[in-house]
Amino acid sequence: MNIKKQEYLSLNSLDITKDNFEEHLDQVLFLLSLYKNIFNDIYNWVVVVDKEGFIVMMNKKYCDFIGIKQEEAIGRHVTDVIENTRMHIVLKTRQKEIGDIQEIKGNQMIADRIPIYIDGEFIGAVGTVIFKDLVEFDVYVKNILKMEKELEFYKKELKKALGSAYTFDNIIGESSAIKRAKEMSKKVALSKSNVLILGESGTGKELFAHSIHNASPRGDYPLIKVNCGAIPSDLLESELFGYEEGAFTGAKKGGKLGKFELANKSTIFLDEIGDLPLNMQVKILRVIQEREIERIGSVKSQKIDVRIIAATNRDLKEMVKKKLFREDLYYRLNVININVPPLRERIEDIPLLTHHLMKKLSSEMERHVTEISPNALEALTNYHWPGNIRELANLIERALNMVEKEAMITLDHFPYYIRRKAKPDIGVSLDTLEMQLDGTLKEIFDEIEKKAIQQTLLKYDGNKLKTAKKLGISRTNLYEKIKKYDLDM
């Protein structure tokens, strides 16, 4: 069949009607032949079923492995043709299953199963065997890991060269509160003035410090970070200002550079500045006023050019009133202040943050999870978030560890305090059980019992006495079952 180049290039945009069908017949036949060859020669094994589970298409390589002719497979129910298939279950749940291990003829393969919709109407499902055995999968994983290690190495080297890792693009959110904080930070980034970042624990103050530094003229130099609350007070001076050789017993030969010296021509980030002891506050104030530092054991001072970005979750004004923080240092640091809003004041950002964290953490954890159920997302938006974004990240990481074949985060993957007031994703109807359960009779009974306890706890707002009474069991028995099924309260 001869197809001209211009006709070939138009195959993807054919506009065929009843009147011009014969005119495009050659192109249609070519396209069908092309699709047939691709379908049969593609590396993966593919099967397509209608919504009743009967095979519509099955490529030749899959048929050859099973030992059946293509014409014999078409029209038969998938459970009669493919050993240990779950295609019929996917048709009922309409939930995709990614990376599931399936045994066929003694081979442990890795398969995906995905529902198919056309114009919003459910019409069936497609299943693909992406790895023919676990050895093939292992080779693939090793190659990916090797490439990831190489990529990680170059990324780390780049970070070392550039100083710090984050920019304003890493601050996720479209709420007015976070936009105000970002806009203010971008303005002050170009200044030489000291910056005080205020905000609750877990709001992302360090992320703002990195972003301000990287957007500043000092961004070519590394950001030097000091956690004032994590360094013992007796080591803080040597950590910040360094020391000369022989300055004290145990001092390193050649002495040691302090953090302020390392930050010369750059930025120093003093995190948890509210935890700084009073005697060190005096020394920091001198650095700001004189623009010079003196190592422990040295007889001379040296000039430095350092910008200070400080951060705290404490009320420094109140600490000043109580004489716990020097007033003169407070005003030296608080030339420009950035208030990072807590998560409860930017609820509209939770969907964006959740999907960002899912993508980031699933990549780090090597888990293929890209979706979250609407009720689970609603539960997150209704929570009051005392731990802010750090708490959200911990919850997403916990959920990713619990996700199995469904490849989706649901309410069941969150602890009780998150789901207690949410609309449940769960149900114990026979249809649901048939869709979700695939095991022994004991496993099915255990799942029914787990869901019954889960629903009753939700109904009675976690009250164990009422739950036990409703279920007709003792409180001791209920506690045992809560522990057994990991129904964390």
JSON list of N, CA, C and O in Angstrom, two decimals, residues 142-167:
[
{"chain": "A", "resi": 142, "resn": "LYS", "atom": "N", "xyz": [17.83, -2.09, 39.12]},
{"chain": "A", "resi": 142, "resn": "LYS", "atom": "CA", "xyz": [19.26, -1.81, 39.32]},
{"chain": "A", "resi": 142, "resn": "LYS", "atom": "C", "xyz": [19.76, -0.72, 38.38]},
{"chain": "A", "resi": 142, "resn": "LYS", "atom": "O", "xyz": [20.57, 0.13, 38.75]},
{"chain": "A", "resi": 143, "resn": "ASN", "atom": "N", "xyz": [19.29, -0.77, 37.13]},
{"chain": "A", "resi": 143, "resn": "ASN", "atom": "CA", "xyz": [19.69, 0.26, 36.16]},
{"chain": "A", "resi": 143, "resn": "ASN", "atom": "C", "xyz": [19.18, 1.63, 36.58]},
{"chain": "A", "resi": 143, "resn": "ASN", "atom": "O", "xyz": [19.90, 2.65, 36.48]},
{"chain": "A", "resi": 144, "resn": "ILE", "atom": "N", "xyz": [17.91, 1.67, 37.05]},
{"chain": "A", "resi": 144, "resn": "ILE", "atom": "CA", "xyz": [17.33, 2.93, 37.50]},
{"chain": "A", "resi": 144, "resn": "ILE", "atom": "C", "xyz": [18.07, 3.47, 38.71]},
{"chain": "A", "resi": 144, "resn": "ILE", "atom": "O", "xyz": [18.40, 4.65, 38.80]},
{"chain": "A", "resi": 145, "resn": "LEU", "atom": "N", "xyz": [18.35, 2.57, 39.68]},
{"chain": "A", "resi": 145, "resn": "LEU", "atom": "CA", "xyz": [19.07, 2.97, 40.89]},
{"chain": "A", "resi": 145, "resn": "LEU", "atom": "C", "xyz": [20.46, 3.52, 40.55]},
{"chain": "A", "resi": 145, "resn": "LEU", "atom": "O", "xyz": [20.93, 4.49, 41.16]},
{"chain": "A", "resi": 146, "resn": "LYS", "atom": "N", "xyz": [21.11, 2.88, 39.59]},
{"chain": "A", "resi": 146, "resn": "LYS", "atom": "CA", "xyz": [22.43, 3.35, 39.18]},
{"chain": "A", "resi": 146, "resn": "LYS", "atom": "C", "xyz": [22.34, 4.76, 38.61]},
{"chain": "A", "resi": 146, "resn": "LYS", "atom": "O", "xyz": [23.15, 5.64, 38.94]},
{"chain": "A", "resi": 147, "resn": "MET", "atom": "N", "xyz": [21.34, 4.97, 37.74]},
{"chain": "A", "resi": 147, "resn": "MET", "atom": "CA", "xyz": [21.17, 6.30, 37.15]},
{"chain": "A", "resi": 147, "resn": "MET", "atom": "C", "xyz": [20.80, 7.33, 38.22]},
{"chain": "A", "resi": 147, "resn": "MET", "atom": "O", "xyz": [21.27, 8.47, 38.19]},
{"chain": "A", "resi": 148, "resn": "GLU", "atom": "N", "xyz": [19.94, 6.92, 39.19]},
{"chain": "A", "resi": 148, "resn": "GLU", "atom": "CA", "xyz": [19.54, 7.84, 40.25]},
{"chain": "A", "resi": 148, "resn": "GLU", "atom": "C", "xyz": [20.72, 8.22, 41.13]},
{"chain": "A", "resi": 148, "resn": "GLU", "atom": "O", "xyz": [20.85, 9.37, 41.55]},
{"chain": "A", "resi": 149, "resn": "LYS", "atom": "N", "xyz": [21.60, 7.24, 41.42]},
{"chain": "A", "resi": 149, "resn": "LYS", "atom": "CA", "xyz": [22.78, 7.54, 42.23]},
{"chain": "A", "resi": 149, "resn": "LYS", "atom": "C", "xyz": [23.69, 8.53, 41.51]},
{"chain": "A", "resi": 149, "resn": "LYS", "atom": "O", "xyz": [24.24, 9.45, 42.13]},
{"chain": "A", "resi": 150, "resn": "GLU", "atom": "N", "xyz": [23.85, 8.32, 40.20]},
{"chain": "A", "resi": 150, "resn": "GLU", "atom": "CA", "xyz": [24.69, 9.24, 39.42]},
{"chain": "A", "resi": 150, "resn": "GLU", "atom": "C", "xyz": [24.07, 10.63, 39.41]},
{"chain": "A", "resi": 150, "resn": "GLU", "atom": "O", "xyz": [24.76, 11.64, 39.58]},
{"chain": "A", "resi": 151, "resn": "LEU", "atom": "N", "xyz": [22.74, 10.68, 39.22]},
{"chain": "A", "resi": 151, "resn": "LEU", "atom": "CA", "xyz": [22.04, 11.96, 39.20]},
{"chain": "A", "resi": 151, "resn": "LEU", "atom": "C", "xyz": [22.15, 12.65, 40.56]},
{"chain": "A", "resi": 151, "resn": "LEU", "atom": "O", "xyz": [22.40, 13.87, 40.62]},
{"chain": "A", "resi": 152, "resn": "GLU", "atom": "N", "xyz": [21.96, 11.86, 41.64]},
{"chain": "A", "resi": 152, "resn": "GLU", "atom": "CA", "xyz": [22.05, 12.42, 42.98]},
{"chain": "A", "resi": 152, "resn": "GLU", "atom": "C", "xyz": [23.45, 12.97, 43.26]},
{"chain": "A", "resi": 152, "resn": "GLU", "atom": "O", "xyz": [23.60, 14.02, 43.89]},
{"chain": "A", "resi": 153, "resn": "PHE", "atom": "N", "xyz": [24.48, 12.28, 42.76]},
{"chain": "A", "resi": 153, "resn": "PHE", "atom": "CA", "xyz": [25.86, 12.74, 42.94]},
{"chain": "A", "resi": 153, "resn": "PHE", "atom": "C", "xyz": [26.05, 14.11, 42.30]},
{"chain": "A", "resi": 153, "resn": "PHE", "atom": "O", "xyz": [26.60, 15.04, 42.91]},
{"chain": "A", "resi": 154, "resn": "TYR", "atom": "N", "xyz": [25.60, 14.24, 41.04]},
{"chain": "A", "resi": 154, "resn": "TYR", "atom": "CA", "xyz": [25.77, 15.50, 40.33]},
{"chain": "A", "resi": 154, "resn": "TYR", "atom": "C", "xyz": [24.92, 16.60, 40.95]},
{"chain": "A", "resi": 154, "resn": "TYR", "atom": "O", "xyz": [25.34, 17.78, 40.99]},
{"chain": "A", "resi": 155, "resn": "LYS", "atom": "N", "xyz": [23.73, 16.24, 41.47]},
{"chain": "A", "resi": 155, "resn": "LYS", "atom": "CA", "xyz": [22.89, 17.23, 42.13]},
{"chain": "A", "resi": 155, "resn": "LYS", "atom": "C", "xyz": [23.56, 17.75, 43.39]},
{"chain": "A", "resi": 155, "resn": "LYS", "atom": "O", "xyz": [23.55, 18.95, 43.67]},
{"chain": "A", "resi": 156, "resn": "LYS", "atom": "N", "xyz": [24.16, 16.84, 44.16]},
{"chain": "A", "resi": 156, "resn": "LYS", "atom": "CA", "xyz": [24.86, 17.24, 45.38]},
{"chain": "A", "resi": 156, "resn": "LYS", "atom": "C", "xyz": [26.04, 18.14, 45.08]},
{"chain": "A", "resi": 156, "resn": "LYS", "atom": "O", "xyz": [26.29, 19.12, 45.78]},
{"chain": "A", "resi": 157, "resn": "GLU", "atom": "N", "xyz": [26.79, 17.77, 44.01]},
{"chain": "A", "resi": 157, "resn": "GLU", "atom": "CA", "xyz": [27.93, 18.60, 43.62]},
{"chain": "A", "resi": 157, "resn": "GLU", "atom": "C", "xyz": [27.48, 19.99, 43.20]},
{"chain": "A", "resi": 157, "resn": "GLU", "atom": "O", "xyz": [28.13, 20.99, 43.50]},
{"chain": "A", "resi": 158, "resn": "LEU", "atom": "N", "xyz": [26.33, 20.03, 42.51]},
{"chain": "A", "resi": 158, "resn": "LEU", "atom": "CA", "xyz": [25.80, 21.32, 42.07]},
{"chain": "A", "resi": 158, "resn": "LEU", "atom": "C", "xyz": [25.37, 22.16, 43.28]},
{"chain": "A", "resi": 158, "resn": "LEU", "atom": "O", "xyz": [25.62, 23.36, 43.34]},
{"chain": "A", "resi": 159, "resn": "LYS", "atom": "N", "xyz": [24.73, 21.49, 44.27]},
{"chain": "A", "resi": 159, "resn": "LYS", "atom": "CA", "xyz": [24.31, 22.19, 45.48]},
{"chain": "A", "resi": 159, "resn": "LYS", "atom": "C", "xyz": [25.51, 22.76, 46.22]},
{"chain": "A", "resi": 159, "resn": "LYS", "atom": "O", "xyz": [25.48, 23.86, 46.75]},
{"chain": "A", "resi": 160, "resn": "LYS", "atom": "N", "xyz": [26.59, 21.95, 46.27]},
{"chain": "A", "resi": 160, "resn": "LYS", "atom": "CA", "xyz": [27.81, 22.42, 46.93]},
{"chain": "A", "resi": 160, "resn": "LYS", "atom": "C", "xyz": [28.34, 23.66, 46.23]},
{"chain": "A", "resi": 160, "resn": "LYS", "atom": "O", "xyz": [28.79, 24.61, 46.86]},
{"chain": "A", "resi": 161, "resn": "ALA", "atom": "N", "xyz": [28.28, 23.63, 44.90]},
{"chain": "A", "resi": 161, "resn": "ALA", "atom": "CA", "xyz": [28.82, 24.76, 44.12]},
{"chain": "A", "resi": 161, "resn": "ALA", "atom": "C", "xyz": [27.97, 26.01, 44.30]},
{"chain": "A", "resi": 161, "resn": "ALA", "atom": "O", "xyz": [28.48, 27.12, 44.37]},
{"chain": "A", "resi": 162, "resn": "LEU", "atom": "N", "xyz": [26.63, 25.81, 44.38]},
{"chain": "A", "resi": 162, "resn": "LEU", "atom": "CA", "xyz": [25.73, 26.95, 44.45]},
{"chain": "A", "resi": 162, "resn": "LEU", "atom": "C", "xyz": [25.43, 27.40, 45.87]},
{"chain": "A", "resi": 162, "resn": "LEU", "atom": "O", "xyz": [24.92, 28.49, 46.09]},
{"chain": "A", "resi": 163, "resn": "GLY", "atom": "N", "xyz": [25.70, 26.53, 46.83]},
{"chain": "A", "resi": 163, "resn": "GLY", "atom": "CA", "xyz": [25.50, 26.94, 48.23]},
{"chain": "A", "resi": 163, "resn": "GLY", "atom": "C", "xyz": [24.30, 26.31, 48.88]},
{"chain": "A", "resi": 163, "resn": "GLY", "atom": "O", "xyz": [24.42, 25.47, 49.73]},
{"chain": "A", "resi": 164, "resn": "SER", "atom": "N", "xyz": [23.09, 26.68, 48.51]},
{"chain": "A", "resi": 164, "resn": "SER", "atom": "CA", "xyz": [21.89, 26.14, 49.15]},
{"chain": "A", "resi": 164, "resn": "SER", "atom": "C", "xyz": [20.89, 25.69, 48.10]},
{"chain": "A", "resi": 164, "resn": "SER", "atom": "O", "xyz": [20.92, 26.11, 46.96]},
{"chain": "A", "resi": 165, "resn": "ALA", "atom": "N", "xyz": [19.96, 24.86, 48.54]},
{"chain": "A", "resi": 165, "resn": "ALA", "atom": "CA", "xyz": [19.19, 24.08, 47.59]},
{"chain": "A", "resi": 165, "resn": "ALA", "atom": "C", "xyz": [17.88, 24.71, 47.11]},
{"chain": "A", "resi": 165, "resn": "ALA", "atom": "O", "xyz": [17.42, 24.40, 46.03]},
{"chain": "A", "resi": 166, "resn": "TYR", "atom": "N", "xyz": [17.25, 25.56, 47.92]},
{"chain": "A", "resi": 166, "resn": "TYR", "atom": "CA", "xyz": [15.88, 25.96, 47.64]},
{"chain": "A", "resi": 166, "resn": "TYR", "atom": "C", "xyz": [15.76, 27.38, 47.09]},
{"chain": "A", "resi": 166, "resn": "TYR", "atom": "O", "xyz": [16.55, 28.25, 47.43]},
{"chain": "A", "resi": 167, "resn": "THR", "atom": "N", "xyz": [14.72, 27.57, 46.28]},
{"chain": "A", "resi": 167, "resn": "THR", "atom": "CA", "xyz": [14.41, 28.89, 45.75]},
{"chain": "A", "resi": 167, "resn": "THR", "atom": "C", "xyz": [12.92, 29.17, 46.00]},
{"chain": "A", "resi": 167, "resn": "THR", "atom": "O", "xyz": [12.21, 28.33, 46.53]}
]
